[in-house]
Coordinates of C-alpha atoms in Angstrom, one line a residue:
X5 CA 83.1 136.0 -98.6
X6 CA 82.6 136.1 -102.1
X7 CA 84.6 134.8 -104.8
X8 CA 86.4 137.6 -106.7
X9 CA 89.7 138.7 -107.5
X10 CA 92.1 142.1 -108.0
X11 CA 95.3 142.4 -110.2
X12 CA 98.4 142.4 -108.9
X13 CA 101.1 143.9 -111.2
X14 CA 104.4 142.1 -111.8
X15 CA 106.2 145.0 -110.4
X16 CA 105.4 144.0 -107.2
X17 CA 108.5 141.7 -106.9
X18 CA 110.5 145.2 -106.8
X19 CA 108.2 146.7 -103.9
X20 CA 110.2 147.4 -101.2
X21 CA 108.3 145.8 -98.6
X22 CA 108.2 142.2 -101.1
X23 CA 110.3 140.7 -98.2
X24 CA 108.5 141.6 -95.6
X25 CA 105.6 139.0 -95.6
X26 CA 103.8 140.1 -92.8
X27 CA 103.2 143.7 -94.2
X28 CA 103.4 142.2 -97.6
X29 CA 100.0 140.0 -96.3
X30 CA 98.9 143.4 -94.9
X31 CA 98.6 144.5 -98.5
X32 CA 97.1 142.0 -100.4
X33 CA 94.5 141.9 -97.7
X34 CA 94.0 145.3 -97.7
X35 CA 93.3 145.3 -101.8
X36 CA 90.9 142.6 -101.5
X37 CA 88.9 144.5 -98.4
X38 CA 88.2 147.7 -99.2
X39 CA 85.6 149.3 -100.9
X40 CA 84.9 148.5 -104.6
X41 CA 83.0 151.4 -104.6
X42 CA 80.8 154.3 -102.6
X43 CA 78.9 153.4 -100.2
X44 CA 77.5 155.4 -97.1
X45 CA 77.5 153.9 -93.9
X46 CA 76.3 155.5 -90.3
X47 CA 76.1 158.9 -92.4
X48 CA 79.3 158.6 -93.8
X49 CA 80.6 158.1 -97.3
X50 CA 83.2 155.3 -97.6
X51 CA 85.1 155.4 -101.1
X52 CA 86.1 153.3 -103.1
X53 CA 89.4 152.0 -102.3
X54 CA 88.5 153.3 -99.1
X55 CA 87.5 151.1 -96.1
X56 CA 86.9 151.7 -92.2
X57 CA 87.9 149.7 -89.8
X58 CA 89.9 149.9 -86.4
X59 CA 93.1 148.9 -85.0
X60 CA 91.6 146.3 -82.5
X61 CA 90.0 144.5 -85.5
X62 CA 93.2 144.5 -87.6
X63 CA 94.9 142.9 -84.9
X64 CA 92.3 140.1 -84.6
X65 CA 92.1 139.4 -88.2
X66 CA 96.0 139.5 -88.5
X67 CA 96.5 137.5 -84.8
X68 CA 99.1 140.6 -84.4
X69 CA 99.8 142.8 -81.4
X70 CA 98.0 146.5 -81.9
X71 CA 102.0 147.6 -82.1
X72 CA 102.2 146.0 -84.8
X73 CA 99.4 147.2 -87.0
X74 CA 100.5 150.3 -86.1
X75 CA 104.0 150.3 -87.1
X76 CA 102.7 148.7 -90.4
X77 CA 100.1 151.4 -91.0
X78 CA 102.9 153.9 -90.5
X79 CA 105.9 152.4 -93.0
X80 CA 102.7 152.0 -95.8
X81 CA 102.0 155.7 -95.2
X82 CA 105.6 157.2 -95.6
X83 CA 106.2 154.7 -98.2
X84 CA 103.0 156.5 -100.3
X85 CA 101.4 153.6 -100.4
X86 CA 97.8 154.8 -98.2
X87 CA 96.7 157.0 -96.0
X88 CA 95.3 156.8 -92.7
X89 CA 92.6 159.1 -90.6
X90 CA 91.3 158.2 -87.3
X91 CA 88.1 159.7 -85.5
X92 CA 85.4 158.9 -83.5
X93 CA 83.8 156.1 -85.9
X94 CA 87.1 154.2 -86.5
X95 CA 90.0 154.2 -88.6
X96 CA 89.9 154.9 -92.4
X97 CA 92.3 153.2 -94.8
X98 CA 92.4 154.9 -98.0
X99 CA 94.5 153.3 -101.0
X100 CA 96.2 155.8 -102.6
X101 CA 96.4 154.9 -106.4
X102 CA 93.4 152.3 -105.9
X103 CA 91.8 152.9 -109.2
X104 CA 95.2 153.5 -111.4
X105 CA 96.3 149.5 -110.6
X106 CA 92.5 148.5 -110.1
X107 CA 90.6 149.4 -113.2
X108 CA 86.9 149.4 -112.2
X109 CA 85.6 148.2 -115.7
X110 CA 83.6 145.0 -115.4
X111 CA 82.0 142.4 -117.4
X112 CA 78.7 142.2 -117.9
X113 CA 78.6 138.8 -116.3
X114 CA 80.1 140.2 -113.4
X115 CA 77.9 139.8 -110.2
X116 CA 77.1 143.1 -108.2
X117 CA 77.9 143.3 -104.6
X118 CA 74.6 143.2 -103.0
X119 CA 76.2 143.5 -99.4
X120 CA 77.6 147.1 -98.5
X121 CA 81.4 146.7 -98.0
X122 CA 82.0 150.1 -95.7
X123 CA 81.9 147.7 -93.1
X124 CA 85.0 146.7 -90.9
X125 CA 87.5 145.0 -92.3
X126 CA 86.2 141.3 -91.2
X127 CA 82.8 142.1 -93.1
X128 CA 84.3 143.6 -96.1
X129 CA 83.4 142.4 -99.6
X130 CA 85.9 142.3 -102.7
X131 CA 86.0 143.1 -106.1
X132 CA 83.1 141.6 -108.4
X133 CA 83.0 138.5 -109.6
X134 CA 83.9 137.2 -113.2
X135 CA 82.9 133.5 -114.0
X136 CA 83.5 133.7 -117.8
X137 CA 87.5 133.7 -118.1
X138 CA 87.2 135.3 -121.8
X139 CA 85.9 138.1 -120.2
X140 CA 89.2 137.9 -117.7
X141 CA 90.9 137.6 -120.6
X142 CA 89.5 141.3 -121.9
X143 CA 90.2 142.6 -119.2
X144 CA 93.8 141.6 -119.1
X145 CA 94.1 142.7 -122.9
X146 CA 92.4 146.1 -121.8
X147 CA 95.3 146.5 -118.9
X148 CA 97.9 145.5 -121.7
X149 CA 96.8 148.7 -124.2
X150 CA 96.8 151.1 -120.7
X151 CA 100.3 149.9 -120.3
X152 CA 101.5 150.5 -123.8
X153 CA 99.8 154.0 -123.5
X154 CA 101.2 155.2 -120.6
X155 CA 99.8 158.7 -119.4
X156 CA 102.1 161.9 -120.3
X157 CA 104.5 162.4 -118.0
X158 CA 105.4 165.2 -115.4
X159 CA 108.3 167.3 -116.2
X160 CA 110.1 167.2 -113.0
X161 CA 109.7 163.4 -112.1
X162 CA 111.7 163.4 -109.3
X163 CA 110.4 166.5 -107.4
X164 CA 109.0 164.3 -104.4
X165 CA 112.7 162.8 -103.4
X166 CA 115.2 165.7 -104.3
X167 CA 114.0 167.6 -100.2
X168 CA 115.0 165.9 -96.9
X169 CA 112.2 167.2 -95.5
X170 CA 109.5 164.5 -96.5
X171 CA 108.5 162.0 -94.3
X172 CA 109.3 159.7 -97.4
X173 CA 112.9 161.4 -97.4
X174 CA 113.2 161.0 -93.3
X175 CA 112.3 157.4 -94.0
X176 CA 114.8 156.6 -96.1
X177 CA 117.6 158.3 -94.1
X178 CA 116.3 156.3 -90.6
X179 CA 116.4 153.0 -92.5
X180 CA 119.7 153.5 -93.9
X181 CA 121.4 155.2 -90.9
X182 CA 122.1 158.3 -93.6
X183 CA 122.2 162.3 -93.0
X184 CA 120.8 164.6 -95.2
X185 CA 124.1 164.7 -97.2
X186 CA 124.1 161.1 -97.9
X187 CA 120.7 160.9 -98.7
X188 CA 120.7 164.0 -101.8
X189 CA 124.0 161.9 -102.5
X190 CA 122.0 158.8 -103.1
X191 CA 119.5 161.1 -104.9
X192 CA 122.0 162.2 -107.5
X193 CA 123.2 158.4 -107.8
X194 CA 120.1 157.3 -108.5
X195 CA 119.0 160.2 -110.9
X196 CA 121.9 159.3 -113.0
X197 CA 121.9 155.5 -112.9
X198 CA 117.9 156.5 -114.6
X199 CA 119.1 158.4 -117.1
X200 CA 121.6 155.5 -118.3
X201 CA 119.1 153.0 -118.2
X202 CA 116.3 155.5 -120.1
X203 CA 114.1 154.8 -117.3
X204 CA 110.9 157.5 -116.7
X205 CA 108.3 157.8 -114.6
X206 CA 105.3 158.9 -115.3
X207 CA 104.6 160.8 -111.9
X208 CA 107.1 161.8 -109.0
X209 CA 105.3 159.6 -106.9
X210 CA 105.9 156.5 -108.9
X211 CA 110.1 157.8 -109.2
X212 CA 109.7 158.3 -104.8
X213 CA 108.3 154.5 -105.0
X214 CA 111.4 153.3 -107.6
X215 CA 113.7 155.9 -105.7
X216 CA 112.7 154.1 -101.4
X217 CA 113.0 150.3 -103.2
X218 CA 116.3 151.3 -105.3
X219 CA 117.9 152.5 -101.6
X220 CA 116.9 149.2 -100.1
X221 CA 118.3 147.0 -102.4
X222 CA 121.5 149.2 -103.5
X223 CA 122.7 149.8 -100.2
X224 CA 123.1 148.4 -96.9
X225 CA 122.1 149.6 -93.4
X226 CA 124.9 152.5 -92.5
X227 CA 127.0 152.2 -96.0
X228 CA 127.0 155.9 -97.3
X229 CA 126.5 156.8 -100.9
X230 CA 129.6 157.8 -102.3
X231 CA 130.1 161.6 -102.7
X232 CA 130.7 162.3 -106.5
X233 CA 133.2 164.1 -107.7
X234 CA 133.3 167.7 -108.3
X235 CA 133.0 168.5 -111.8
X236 CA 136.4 169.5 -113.7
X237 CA 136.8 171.9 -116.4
X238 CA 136.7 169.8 -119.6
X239 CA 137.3 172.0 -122.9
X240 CA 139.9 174.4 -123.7
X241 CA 137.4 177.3 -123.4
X242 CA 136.5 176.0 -119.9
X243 CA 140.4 176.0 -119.0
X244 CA 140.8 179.5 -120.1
X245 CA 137.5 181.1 -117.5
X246 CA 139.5 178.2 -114.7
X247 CA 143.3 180.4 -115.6
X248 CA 141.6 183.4 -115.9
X249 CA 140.0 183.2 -112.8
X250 CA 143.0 181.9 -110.9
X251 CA 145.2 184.4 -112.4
X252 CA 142.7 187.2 -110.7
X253 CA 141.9 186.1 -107.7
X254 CA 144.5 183.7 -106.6
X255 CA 142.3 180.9 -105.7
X256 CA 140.7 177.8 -107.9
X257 CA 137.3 178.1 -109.1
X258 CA 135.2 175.6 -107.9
X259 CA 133.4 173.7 -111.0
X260 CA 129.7 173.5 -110.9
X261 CA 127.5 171.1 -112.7
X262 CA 126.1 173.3 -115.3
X263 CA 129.7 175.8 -115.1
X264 CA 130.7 174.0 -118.9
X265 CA 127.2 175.0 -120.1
X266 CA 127.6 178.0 -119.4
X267 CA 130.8 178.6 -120.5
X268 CA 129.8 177.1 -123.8
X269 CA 126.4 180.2 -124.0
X270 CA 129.3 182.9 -123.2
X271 CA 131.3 181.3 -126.8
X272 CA 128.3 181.4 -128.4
X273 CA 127.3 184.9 -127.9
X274 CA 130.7 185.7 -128.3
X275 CA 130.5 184.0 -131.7
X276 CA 127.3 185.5 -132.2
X277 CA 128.7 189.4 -131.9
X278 CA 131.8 188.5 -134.1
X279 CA 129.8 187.5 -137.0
X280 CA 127.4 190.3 -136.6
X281 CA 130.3 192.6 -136.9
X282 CA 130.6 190.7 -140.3
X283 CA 133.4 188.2 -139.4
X284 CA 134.0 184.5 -139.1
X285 CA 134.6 183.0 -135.6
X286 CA 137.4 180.9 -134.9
X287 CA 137.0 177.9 -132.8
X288 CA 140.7 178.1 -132.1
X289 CA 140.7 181.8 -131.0
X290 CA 137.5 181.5 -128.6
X291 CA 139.4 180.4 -125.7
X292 CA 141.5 183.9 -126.3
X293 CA 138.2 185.9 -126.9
X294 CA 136.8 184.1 -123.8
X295 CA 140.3 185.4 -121.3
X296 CA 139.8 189.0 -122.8
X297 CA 135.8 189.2 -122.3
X298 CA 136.3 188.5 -118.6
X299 CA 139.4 191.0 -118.5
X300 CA 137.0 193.9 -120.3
X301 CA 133.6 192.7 -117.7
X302 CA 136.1 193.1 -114.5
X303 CA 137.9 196.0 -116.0
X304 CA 134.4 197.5 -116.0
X305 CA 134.6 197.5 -112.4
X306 CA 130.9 196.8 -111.1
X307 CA 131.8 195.5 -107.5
X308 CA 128.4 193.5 -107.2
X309 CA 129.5 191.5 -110.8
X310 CA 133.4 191.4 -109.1
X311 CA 132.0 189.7 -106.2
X312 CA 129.6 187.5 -108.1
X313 CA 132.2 186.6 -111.0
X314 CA 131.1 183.3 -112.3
X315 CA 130.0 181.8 -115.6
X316 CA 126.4 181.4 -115.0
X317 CA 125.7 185.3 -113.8
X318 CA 127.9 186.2 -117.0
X319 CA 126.0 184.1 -119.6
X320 CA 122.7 185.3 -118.2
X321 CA 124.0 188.8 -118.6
X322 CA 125.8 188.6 -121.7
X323 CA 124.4 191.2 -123.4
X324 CA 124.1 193.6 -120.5
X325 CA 127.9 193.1 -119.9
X326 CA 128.9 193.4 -124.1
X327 CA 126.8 196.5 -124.2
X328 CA 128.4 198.9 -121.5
X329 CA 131.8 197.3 -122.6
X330 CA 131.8 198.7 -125.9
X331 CA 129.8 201.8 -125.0
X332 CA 132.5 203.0 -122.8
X333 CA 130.3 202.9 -119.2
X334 CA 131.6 202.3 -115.9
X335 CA 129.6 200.3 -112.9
X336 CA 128.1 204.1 -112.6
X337 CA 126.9 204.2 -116.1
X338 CA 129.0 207.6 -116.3
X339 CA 131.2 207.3 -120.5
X340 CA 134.7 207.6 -119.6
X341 CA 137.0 210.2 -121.0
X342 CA 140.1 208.5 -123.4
X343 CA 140.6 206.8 -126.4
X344 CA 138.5 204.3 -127.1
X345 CA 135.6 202.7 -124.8
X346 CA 135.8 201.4 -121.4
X347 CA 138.3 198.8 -121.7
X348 CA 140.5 200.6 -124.3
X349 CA 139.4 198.3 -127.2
X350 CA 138.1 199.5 -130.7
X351 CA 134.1 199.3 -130.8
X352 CA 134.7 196.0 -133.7
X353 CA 135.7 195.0 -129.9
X354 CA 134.8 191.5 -129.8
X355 CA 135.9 190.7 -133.6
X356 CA 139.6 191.5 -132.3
X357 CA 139.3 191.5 -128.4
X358 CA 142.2 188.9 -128.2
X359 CA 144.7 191.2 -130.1
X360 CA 143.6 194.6 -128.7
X361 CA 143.9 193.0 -124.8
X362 CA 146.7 190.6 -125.6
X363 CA 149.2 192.5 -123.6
X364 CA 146.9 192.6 -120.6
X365 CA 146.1 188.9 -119.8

């Protein structure tokens, strides 16, 4: 065997298998083993990062039972880490971000691999060799500038752990003894422990990888993620939609995470049509003008927006709703006859919507 090397990242101590030394030695061995770059062998074409080799021969090298290898293969493939194909000419080992973490620029002092390295893993050669540490050194230096330029990021980072359905996800949940509720718990705990730290990733397979070793070391075997509390109306415009609704229908309306932001995009349009109207809108009298918009949208009495009465569907429809208030129109679209429009307000409707409905709410 030759004398080379590979890099191994300091990030590494945070793997999730780091105290597991037997697939821990599974990995490193794996990195130096397989392919530093194409090569074809029996017809085939074994990549780089890539090699072929066979569960028998694993469990030589390693002095392991076949069991063994297997059950390590597996955990390295739900954790993301490779994949693995079997068929007829062996097994195929493929590391799955082998060229973001080994950077295949060499020195010019480097010695090629003159030896083919698709072969099984006993015969496999490693990365080229570098006798001049200066030109370590650049390469270290080059690493350095790739880290302080990391790549654009996704926009949904954390797209890979937010299903149960993964075989990452079903990992996680069989290691910690967890249901699907306790695991999206654990999701949402960990989402929001990233956003106080400021921490990104730059794909949602690196946040999976941070997500599986955050689990490992933040909880033990069978403790549950707490279940967070249910969001609470927190201004006074959010307290009058929660009386409001209560009022109506008897019963409590159960606070969503974005309910507040949208409670705060039905003030704003409702600030919006009041100084259209040529007014100035006061803070104090929203949450009024908020208890008298809902009283003229249900007075308007479209059963499917009755039975679907909530902020969100009334921000998103904001204009829809104002419009047939103050144009007088039923859920039928039919103008009713009598003074005024529809909810028996003045058309400057919104600019004095408190006063004119004051003796309703």
């Amino acid at each position: 065997m030759e004398n080379g090397w590979i890099k191994l990242h300091r990030q590494l101590l945070e793997w999730e298998w780091i105290d597991d030394p037997m697939v821990l030695a599974f990995w490193i061995r794996l990195l130096l083993t397989v392919n530093t770059q194409d090569e074809k062998w029996r017809g085939m074409i074994i990549k780089r990062g890539q090699t072929l080799t066979s569960i028998r021969s694993l469990s030589d090298n390693f002095n392991i039972a076949p069991n063994t290898v297997r059950r390590i293969l597996r955990d390295l493939e739900a954790s993301g880490e490779i994949k693995v194909e079997s068929d007829k000419h062996g097994t195929l080992i493929t590391v799955v971000n082998f060229n973001k973490y080994q950077s295949k620029r060499v020195s010019t002092n480097d010695t090629p691999n003159d030896t083919p390295s698709c072969q099984p893993m006993t015969h496999q050669m490693t990365h080229g060799v570098s006798t001049n540490d200066t030109n370590i050194r650049k390469e270290e230096l080059i690493e350095e500038e790739i880290v302080d330029n990391p790549p654009t990021r996704t926009r949904d980072e954390f797209s890979e752990i937010e299903s149960t359905d993964t075989s990452s996800a079903k990992l996680v949940m069989m290691r910690q003894g967890w249901n699907a509720t306790d695991y999206l718990n654990a999701v949402r705990e960990f989402k929001a422990t990233c956003a106080a730290d400021g921490k990104h990733h730059d794909t949602p397979a690196d946040a999976a990888n941070h997500f599986r070793n955050w689990t490992a070391k933040r909880y033990t075997y069978g403790q549950r993620p707490l279940t967070p509390e249910a969001p609470k109306p927190e201004t006074d415009c959010d307290r009058a939609f929660s009386d409001w609704y209560r009022q109506k229908y008897g019963i409590e309306y159960v606070w969503q995470e974005d309910t507040t932001k949208a409670v705060q995009r039905i003030a704003a349009a409702i600030a919006d049509k009041i100084s259209e109207q040529g007014n100035i809108s006061d803070p104090a009298q929203m949450p009024a003008n908020i208890r008298a918009f809902l009283e003229a949208a249900h007075r308007l009495g479209d059963q499917w927006l009755n039975e679907h009465f909530n902020p969100q569907i009334l921000a998103k429809q904001f204009n829809e709703i104002y419009n047939r208030i103050i144009n007088g129109t039923t859920a039928t679209t039919q103008p009713r006859k009598g003074r005024g429009n529809a909810t028996g307000v003045s058309d400057d409707y919104l600019a004095r919507i408190a006063n004119d409905l004051a003796g309703d709410l």
